[in-house]
Short mmCIF file of C-alpha atoms in Angstrom, two decimals:
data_model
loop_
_atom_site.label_atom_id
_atom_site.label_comp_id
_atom_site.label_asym_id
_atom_site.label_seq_id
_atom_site.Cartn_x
_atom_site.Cartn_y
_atom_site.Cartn_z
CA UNK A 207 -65.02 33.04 -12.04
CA UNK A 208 -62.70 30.10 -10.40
CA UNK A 209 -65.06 27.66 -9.73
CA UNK A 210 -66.62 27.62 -13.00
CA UNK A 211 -63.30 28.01 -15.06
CA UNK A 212 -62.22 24.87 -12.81
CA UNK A 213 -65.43 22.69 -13.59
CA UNK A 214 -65.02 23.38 -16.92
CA UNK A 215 -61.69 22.66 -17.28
CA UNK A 216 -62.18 18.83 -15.69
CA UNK A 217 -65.02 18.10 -17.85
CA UNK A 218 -62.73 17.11 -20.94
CA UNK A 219 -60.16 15.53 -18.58
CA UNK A 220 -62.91 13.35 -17.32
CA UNK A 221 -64.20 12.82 -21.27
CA UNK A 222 -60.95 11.39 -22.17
CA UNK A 223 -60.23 9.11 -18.78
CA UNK A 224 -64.38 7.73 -19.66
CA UNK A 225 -62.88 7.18 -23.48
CA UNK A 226 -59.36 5.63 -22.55
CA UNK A 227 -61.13 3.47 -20.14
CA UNK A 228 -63.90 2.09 -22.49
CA UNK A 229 -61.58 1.60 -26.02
CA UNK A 230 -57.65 2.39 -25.01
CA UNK A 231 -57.38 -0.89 -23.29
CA UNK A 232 -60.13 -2.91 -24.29
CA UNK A 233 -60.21 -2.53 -28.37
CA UNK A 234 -56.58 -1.53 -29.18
CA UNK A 235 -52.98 -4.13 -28.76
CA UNK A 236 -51.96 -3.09 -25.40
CA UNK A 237 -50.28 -5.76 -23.61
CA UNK A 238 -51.02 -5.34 -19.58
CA UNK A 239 -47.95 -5.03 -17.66
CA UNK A 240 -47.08 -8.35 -16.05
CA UNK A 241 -44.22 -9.13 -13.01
CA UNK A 242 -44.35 -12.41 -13.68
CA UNK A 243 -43.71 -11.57 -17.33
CA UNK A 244 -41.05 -9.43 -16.98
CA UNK A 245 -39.06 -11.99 -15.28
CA UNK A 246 -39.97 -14.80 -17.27
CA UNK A 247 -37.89 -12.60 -20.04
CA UNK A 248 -35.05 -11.94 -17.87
CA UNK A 249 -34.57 -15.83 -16.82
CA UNK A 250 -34.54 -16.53 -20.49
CA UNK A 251 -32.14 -13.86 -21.34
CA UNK A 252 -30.40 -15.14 -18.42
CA UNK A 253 -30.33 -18.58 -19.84
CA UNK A 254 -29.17 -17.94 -23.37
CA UNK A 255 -26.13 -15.84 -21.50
CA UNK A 256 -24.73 -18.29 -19.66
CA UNK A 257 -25.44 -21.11 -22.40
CA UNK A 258 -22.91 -19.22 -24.55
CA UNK A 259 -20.65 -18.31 -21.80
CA UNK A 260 -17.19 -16.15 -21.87
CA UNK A 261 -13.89 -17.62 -23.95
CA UNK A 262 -11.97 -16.39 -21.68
CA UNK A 263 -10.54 -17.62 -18.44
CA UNK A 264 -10.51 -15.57 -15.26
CA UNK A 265 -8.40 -15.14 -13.07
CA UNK A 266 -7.16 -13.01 -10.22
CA UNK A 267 -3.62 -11.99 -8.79
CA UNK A 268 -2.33 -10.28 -5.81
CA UNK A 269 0.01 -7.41 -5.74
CA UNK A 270 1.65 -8.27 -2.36
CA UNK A 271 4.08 -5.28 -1.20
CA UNK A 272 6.50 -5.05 2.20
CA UNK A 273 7.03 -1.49 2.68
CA UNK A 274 10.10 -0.01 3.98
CA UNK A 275 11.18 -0.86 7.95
CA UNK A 276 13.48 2.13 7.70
CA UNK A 277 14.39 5.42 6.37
CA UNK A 278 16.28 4.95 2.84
CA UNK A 279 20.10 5.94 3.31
CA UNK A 280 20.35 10.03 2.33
CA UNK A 281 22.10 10.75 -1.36
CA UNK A 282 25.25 13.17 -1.56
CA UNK A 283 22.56 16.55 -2.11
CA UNK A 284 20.24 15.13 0.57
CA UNK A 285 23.25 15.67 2.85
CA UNK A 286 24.74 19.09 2.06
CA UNK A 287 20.98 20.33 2.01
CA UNK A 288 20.53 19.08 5.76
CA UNK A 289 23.51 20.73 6.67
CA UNK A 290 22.74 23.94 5.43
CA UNK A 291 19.05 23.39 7.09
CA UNK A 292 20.87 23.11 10.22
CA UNK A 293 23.44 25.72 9.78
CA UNK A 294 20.42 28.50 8.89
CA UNK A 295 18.66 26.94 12.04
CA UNK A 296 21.67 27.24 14.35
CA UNK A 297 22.28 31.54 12.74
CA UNK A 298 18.73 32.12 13.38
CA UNK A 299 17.25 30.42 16.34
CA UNK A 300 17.45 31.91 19.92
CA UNK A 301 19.85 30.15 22.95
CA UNK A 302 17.98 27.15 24.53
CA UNK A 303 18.08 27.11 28.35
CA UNK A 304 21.66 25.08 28.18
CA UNK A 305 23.20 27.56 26.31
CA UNK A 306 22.22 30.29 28.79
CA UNK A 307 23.65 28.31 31.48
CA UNK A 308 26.90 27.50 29.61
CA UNK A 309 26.84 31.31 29.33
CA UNK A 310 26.12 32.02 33.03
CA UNK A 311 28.92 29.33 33.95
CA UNK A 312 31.55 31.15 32.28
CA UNK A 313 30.91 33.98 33.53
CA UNK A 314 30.45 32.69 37.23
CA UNK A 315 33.87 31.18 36.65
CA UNK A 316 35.65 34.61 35.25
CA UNK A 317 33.97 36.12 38.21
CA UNK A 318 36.05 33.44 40.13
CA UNK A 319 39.14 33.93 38.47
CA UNK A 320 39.20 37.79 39.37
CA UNK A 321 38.20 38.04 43.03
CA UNK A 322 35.19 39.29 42.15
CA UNK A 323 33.02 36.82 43.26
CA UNK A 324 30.57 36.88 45.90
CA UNK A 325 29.02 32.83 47.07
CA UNK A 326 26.36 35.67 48.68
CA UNK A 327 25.08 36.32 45.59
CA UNK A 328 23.96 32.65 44.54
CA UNK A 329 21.63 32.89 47.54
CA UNK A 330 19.93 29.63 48.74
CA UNK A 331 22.39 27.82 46.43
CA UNK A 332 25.44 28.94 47.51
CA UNK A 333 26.19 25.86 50.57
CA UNK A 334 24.76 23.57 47.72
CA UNK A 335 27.33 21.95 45.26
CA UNK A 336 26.78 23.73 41.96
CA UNK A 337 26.50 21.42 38.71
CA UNK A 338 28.14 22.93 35.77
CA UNK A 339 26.30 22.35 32.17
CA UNK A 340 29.45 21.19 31.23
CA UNK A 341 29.25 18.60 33.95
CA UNK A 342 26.28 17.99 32.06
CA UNK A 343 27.62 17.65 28.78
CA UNK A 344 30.28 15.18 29.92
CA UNK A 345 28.14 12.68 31.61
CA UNK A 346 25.93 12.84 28.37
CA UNK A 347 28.48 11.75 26.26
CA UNK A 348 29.31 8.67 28.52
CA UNK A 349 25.75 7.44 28.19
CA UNK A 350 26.33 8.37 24.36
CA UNK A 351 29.50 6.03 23.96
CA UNK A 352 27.19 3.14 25.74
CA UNK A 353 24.34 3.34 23.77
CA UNK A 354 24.63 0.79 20.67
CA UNK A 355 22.01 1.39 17.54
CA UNK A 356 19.98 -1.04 15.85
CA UNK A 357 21.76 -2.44 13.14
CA UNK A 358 20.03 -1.44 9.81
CA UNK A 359 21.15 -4.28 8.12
CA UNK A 360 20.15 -8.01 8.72
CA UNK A 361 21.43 -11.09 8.51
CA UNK A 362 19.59 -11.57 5.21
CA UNK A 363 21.76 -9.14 3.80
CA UNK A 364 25.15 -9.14 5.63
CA UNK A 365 28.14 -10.21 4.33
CA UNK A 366 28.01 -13.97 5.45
CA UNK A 367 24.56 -14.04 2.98
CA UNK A 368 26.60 -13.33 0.12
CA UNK A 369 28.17 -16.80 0.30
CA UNK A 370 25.00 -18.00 1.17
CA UNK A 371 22.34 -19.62 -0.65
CA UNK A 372 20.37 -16.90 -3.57
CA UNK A 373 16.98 -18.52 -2.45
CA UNK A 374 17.57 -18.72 1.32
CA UNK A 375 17.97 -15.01 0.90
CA UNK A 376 15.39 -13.64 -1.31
CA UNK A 377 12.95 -15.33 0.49
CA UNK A 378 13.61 -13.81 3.62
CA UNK A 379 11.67 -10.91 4.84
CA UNK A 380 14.43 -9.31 6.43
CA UNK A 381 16.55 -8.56 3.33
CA UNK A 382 16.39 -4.82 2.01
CA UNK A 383 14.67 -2.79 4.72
CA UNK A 384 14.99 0.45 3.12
CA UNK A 385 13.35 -0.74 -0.18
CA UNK A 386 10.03 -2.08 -0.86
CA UNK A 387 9.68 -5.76 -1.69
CA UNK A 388 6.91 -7.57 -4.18
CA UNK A 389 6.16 -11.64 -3.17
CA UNK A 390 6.54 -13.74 -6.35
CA UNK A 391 5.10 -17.82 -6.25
CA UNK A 392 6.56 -20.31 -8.78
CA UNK A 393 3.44 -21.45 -10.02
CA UNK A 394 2.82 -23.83 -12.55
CA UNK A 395 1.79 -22.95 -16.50
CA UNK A 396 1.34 -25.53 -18.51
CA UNK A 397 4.37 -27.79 -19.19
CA UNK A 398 6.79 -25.26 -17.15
CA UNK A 399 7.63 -23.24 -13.76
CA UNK A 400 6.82 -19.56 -13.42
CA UNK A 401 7.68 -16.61 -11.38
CA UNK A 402 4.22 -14.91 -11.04
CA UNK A 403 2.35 -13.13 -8.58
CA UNK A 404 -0.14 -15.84 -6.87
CA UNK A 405 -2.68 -16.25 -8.51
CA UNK A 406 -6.08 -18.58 -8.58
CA UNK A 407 -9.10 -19.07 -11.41
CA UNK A 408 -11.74 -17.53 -10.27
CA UNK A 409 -14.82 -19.61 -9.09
CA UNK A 410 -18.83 -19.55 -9.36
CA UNK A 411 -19.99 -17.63 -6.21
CA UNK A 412 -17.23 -15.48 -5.15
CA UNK A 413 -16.56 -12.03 -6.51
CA UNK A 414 -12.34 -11.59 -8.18
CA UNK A 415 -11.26 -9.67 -4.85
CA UNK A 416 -12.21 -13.24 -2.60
CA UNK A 417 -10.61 -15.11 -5.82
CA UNK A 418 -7.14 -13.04 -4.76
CA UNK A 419 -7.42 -13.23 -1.33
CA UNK A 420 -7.83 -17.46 -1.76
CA UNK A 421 -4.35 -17.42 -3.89
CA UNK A 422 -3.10 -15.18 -1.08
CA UNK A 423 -4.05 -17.65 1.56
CA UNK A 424 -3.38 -20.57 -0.60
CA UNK A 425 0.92 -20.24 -0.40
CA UNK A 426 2.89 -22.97 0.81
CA UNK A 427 3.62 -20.48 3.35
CA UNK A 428 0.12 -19.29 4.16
CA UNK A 429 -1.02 -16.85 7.59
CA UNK A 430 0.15 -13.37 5.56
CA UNK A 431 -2.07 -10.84 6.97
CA UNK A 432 -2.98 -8.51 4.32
CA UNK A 433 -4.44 -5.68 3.98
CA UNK A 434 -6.42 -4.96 0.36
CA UNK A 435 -6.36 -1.58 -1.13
CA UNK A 436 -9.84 -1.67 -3.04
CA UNK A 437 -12.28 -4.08 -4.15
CA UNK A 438 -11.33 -3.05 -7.99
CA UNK A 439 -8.51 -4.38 -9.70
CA UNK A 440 -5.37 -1.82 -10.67
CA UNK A 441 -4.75 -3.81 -13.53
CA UNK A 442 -5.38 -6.89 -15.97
CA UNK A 443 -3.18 -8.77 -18.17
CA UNK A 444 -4.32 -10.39 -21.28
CA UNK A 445 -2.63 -13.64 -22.69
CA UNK A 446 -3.94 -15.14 -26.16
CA UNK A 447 -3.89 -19.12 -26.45
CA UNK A 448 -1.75 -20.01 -30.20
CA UNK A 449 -3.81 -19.91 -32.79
CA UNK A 450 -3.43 -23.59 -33.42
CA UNK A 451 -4.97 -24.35 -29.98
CA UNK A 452 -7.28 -21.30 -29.68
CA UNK A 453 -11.27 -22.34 -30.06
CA UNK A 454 -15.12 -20.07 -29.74
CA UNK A 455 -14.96 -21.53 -25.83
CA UNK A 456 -11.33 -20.88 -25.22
CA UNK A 457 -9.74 -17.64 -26.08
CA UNK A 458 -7.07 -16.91 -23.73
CA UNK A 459 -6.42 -15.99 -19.88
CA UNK A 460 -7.22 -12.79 -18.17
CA UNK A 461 -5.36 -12.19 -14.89
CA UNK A 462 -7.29 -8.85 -13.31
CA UNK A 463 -4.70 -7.81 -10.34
CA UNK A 464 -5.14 -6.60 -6.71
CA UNK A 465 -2.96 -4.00 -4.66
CA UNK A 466 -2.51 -5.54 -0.64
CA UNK A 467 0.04 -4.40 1.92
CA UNK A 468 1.83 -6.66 4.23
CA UNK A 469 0.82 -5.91 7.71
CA UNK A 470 1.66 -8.79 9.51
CA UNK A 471 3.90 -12.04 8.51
CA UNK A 472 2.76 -15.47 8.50
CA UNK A 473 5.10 -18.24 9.74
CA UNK A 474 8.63 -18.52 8.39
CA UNK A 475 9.61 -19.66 4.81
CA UNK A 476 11.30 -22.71 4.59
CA UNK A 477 14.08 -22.57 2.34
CA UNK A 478 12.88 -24.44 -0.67
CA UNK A 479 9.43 -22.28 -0.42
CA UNK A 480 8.95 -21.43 -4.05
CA UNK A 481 8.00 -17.86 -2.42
CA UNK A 482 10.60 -14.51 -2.92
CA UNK A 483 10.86 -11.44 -1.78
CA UNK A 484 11.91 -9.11 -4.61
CA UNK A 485 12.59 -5.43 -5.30
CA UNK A 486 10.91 -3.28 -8.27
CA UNK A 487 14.45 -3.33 -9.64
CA UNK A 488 14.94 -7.39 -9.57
CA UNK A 489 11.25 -8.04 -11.08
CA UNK A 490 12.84 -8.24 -14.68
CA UNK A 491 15.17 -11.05 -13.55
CA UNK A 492 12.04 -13.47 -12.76
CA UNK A 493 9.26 -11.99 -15.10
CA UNK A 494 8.54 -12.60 -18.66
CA UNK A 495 8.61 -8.97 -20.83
CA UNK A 496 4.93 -8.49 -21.45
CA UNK A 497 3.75 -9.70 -17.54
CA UNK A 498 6.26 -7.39 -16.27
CA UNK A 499 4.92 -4.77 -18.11
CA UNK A 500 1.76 -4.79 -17.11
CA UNK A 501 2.75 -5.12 -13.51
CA UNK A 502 5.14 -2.32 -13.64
CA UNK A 503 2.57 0.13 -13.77
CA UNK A 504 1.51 0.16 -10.69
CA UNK A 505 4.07 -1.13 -8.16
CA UNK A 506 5.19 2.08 -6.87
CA UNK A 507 9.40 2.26 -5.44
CA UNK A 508 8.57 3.71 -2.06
#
């Protein structure tokens, strides 16, 4: 009963292909699907796009961040909780091999004290001259007294930089090692000077992350190696032309900004370099209100 179910089955599959075949295509409106066709009406949409074009300018800025050299200086409770830490370490823990021998020492020497010591009993050691752990301990702290620390402050912010010039300072990289520091450019807008992040219009061919990394390399004081955090921008700022000046093909400016992390400096600032090194803190000092809010979101204080 399969075979003849199956043949009978086909026969009005086959009725309907023979039909389609002779009348679907050839008598009704169907258009045959074309390539060429297809992008024919893609260049034109194409076309008509890029006739009409965007009113807004684009641009893109780089988030350029120092992190900390060193450790940020402990708070009051940061201090009394280490100390406890080490206090419940010191009740708890078991004698290291110097405290055992500071114990066997003292007892070796109230041995001595009472006649009741026997050199027989230290065995192969007992022609050998016998170093005390508090010999130990002494000559440690005489290497300890030598040793000098790095200094965790730098010239940039010693007390001769105070008297010193503000610019000289903040645009040195050695200033504020505990804190993280944000470059700012003095860049030009219009008829004035601003404190921005750099920043460079974006061209035809190159995607907004290359547009960064050419404002990047584009400083007075360019060979920053930089590392980017993303091909996607962590933020955009949005500034409307006046109304008075504001036309269809010109809207405004939209700055889309880029996260990178100093790994390696370039050569030197000069002192008139229109380049600083600022901290989260000190950003509202060079920034206008509504750029600084927008950038504020995602410079983290690390």
């Amino acid at each position: 009963m399969a075979a003849p179910c199956r043949r009978m089955a086909s026969r009005p599959l086959l009725q309907f292909l023979y039909c389609f075949g002779r009348t679907g295509v050839g008598n009704t409106g169907f258009r045959q699907f074309s390539v060429n066709s297809v992008c024919h009406a893609s260049l034109q949409t194409k076309s008509k796009v890029e006739s009409v074009g965007s009113p807004w300018r684009l641009m893109a800025a780089v988030c350029l961040q120092r992190l900390p050299v060193i450790s940020a200086d402990w708070s009051p409770i940061e201090q009394q909780f280490t100390q406890l830490m080490h206090q419940m370490e010191l009740e708890k823990s078991l004698m290291s091999d110097h405290e055992l021998r500071l114990l066997e020492d003292a007892e070796r020497l109230s041995r001595k004290q009472a006649d009741d010591y026997n050199s027989d009993d230290e065995g192969d050691r007992g022609d050998q001259e016998i170093v005390l752990a508090q010999d130990l301990e002494d000559s440690w702290e005489q290497k300890l007294k030598h040793f000098q620390p790095a200094a965790r402050l730098r010239a940039a912010d010693g007390p001769v930089s105070v008297l010193a010039d503000l610019q000289k300072d903040l645009a040195s990289l050695d200033r504020c090692l505990a804190d993280s520091l944000v470059l700012l450019a003095e860049q030009q807008v219009g008829a004035e000077k601003l404190w921005l992040l750099p920043h460079a219009q974006w061209q035809q061919g190159e995607n907004l992350r290359q547009t960064a990394e050419r404002a990047l390399a584009s400083l007075p004081a360019a060979g920053f190696k930089a590392t980017f955090l993303g091909n996607a921008p962590c933020g955009v700022y949005k500034y409307k032309l006046p109304r008075a000046v504001r036309t269809e093909s010109s809207a405004g400016t939209k700055v889309f900004f880029f996260k990178a992390v100093l790994s390696g400096g370039g050569r030197p600032a000069a002192a008139d370099a229109p380049l600083l090194w600022v901290k989260k803190s000190e950003l509202q000092d060079y920034l206008k209100p509504a750029y600084l809010e927008k950038v504020s979101r995602f410079i983290l204080s690390l």
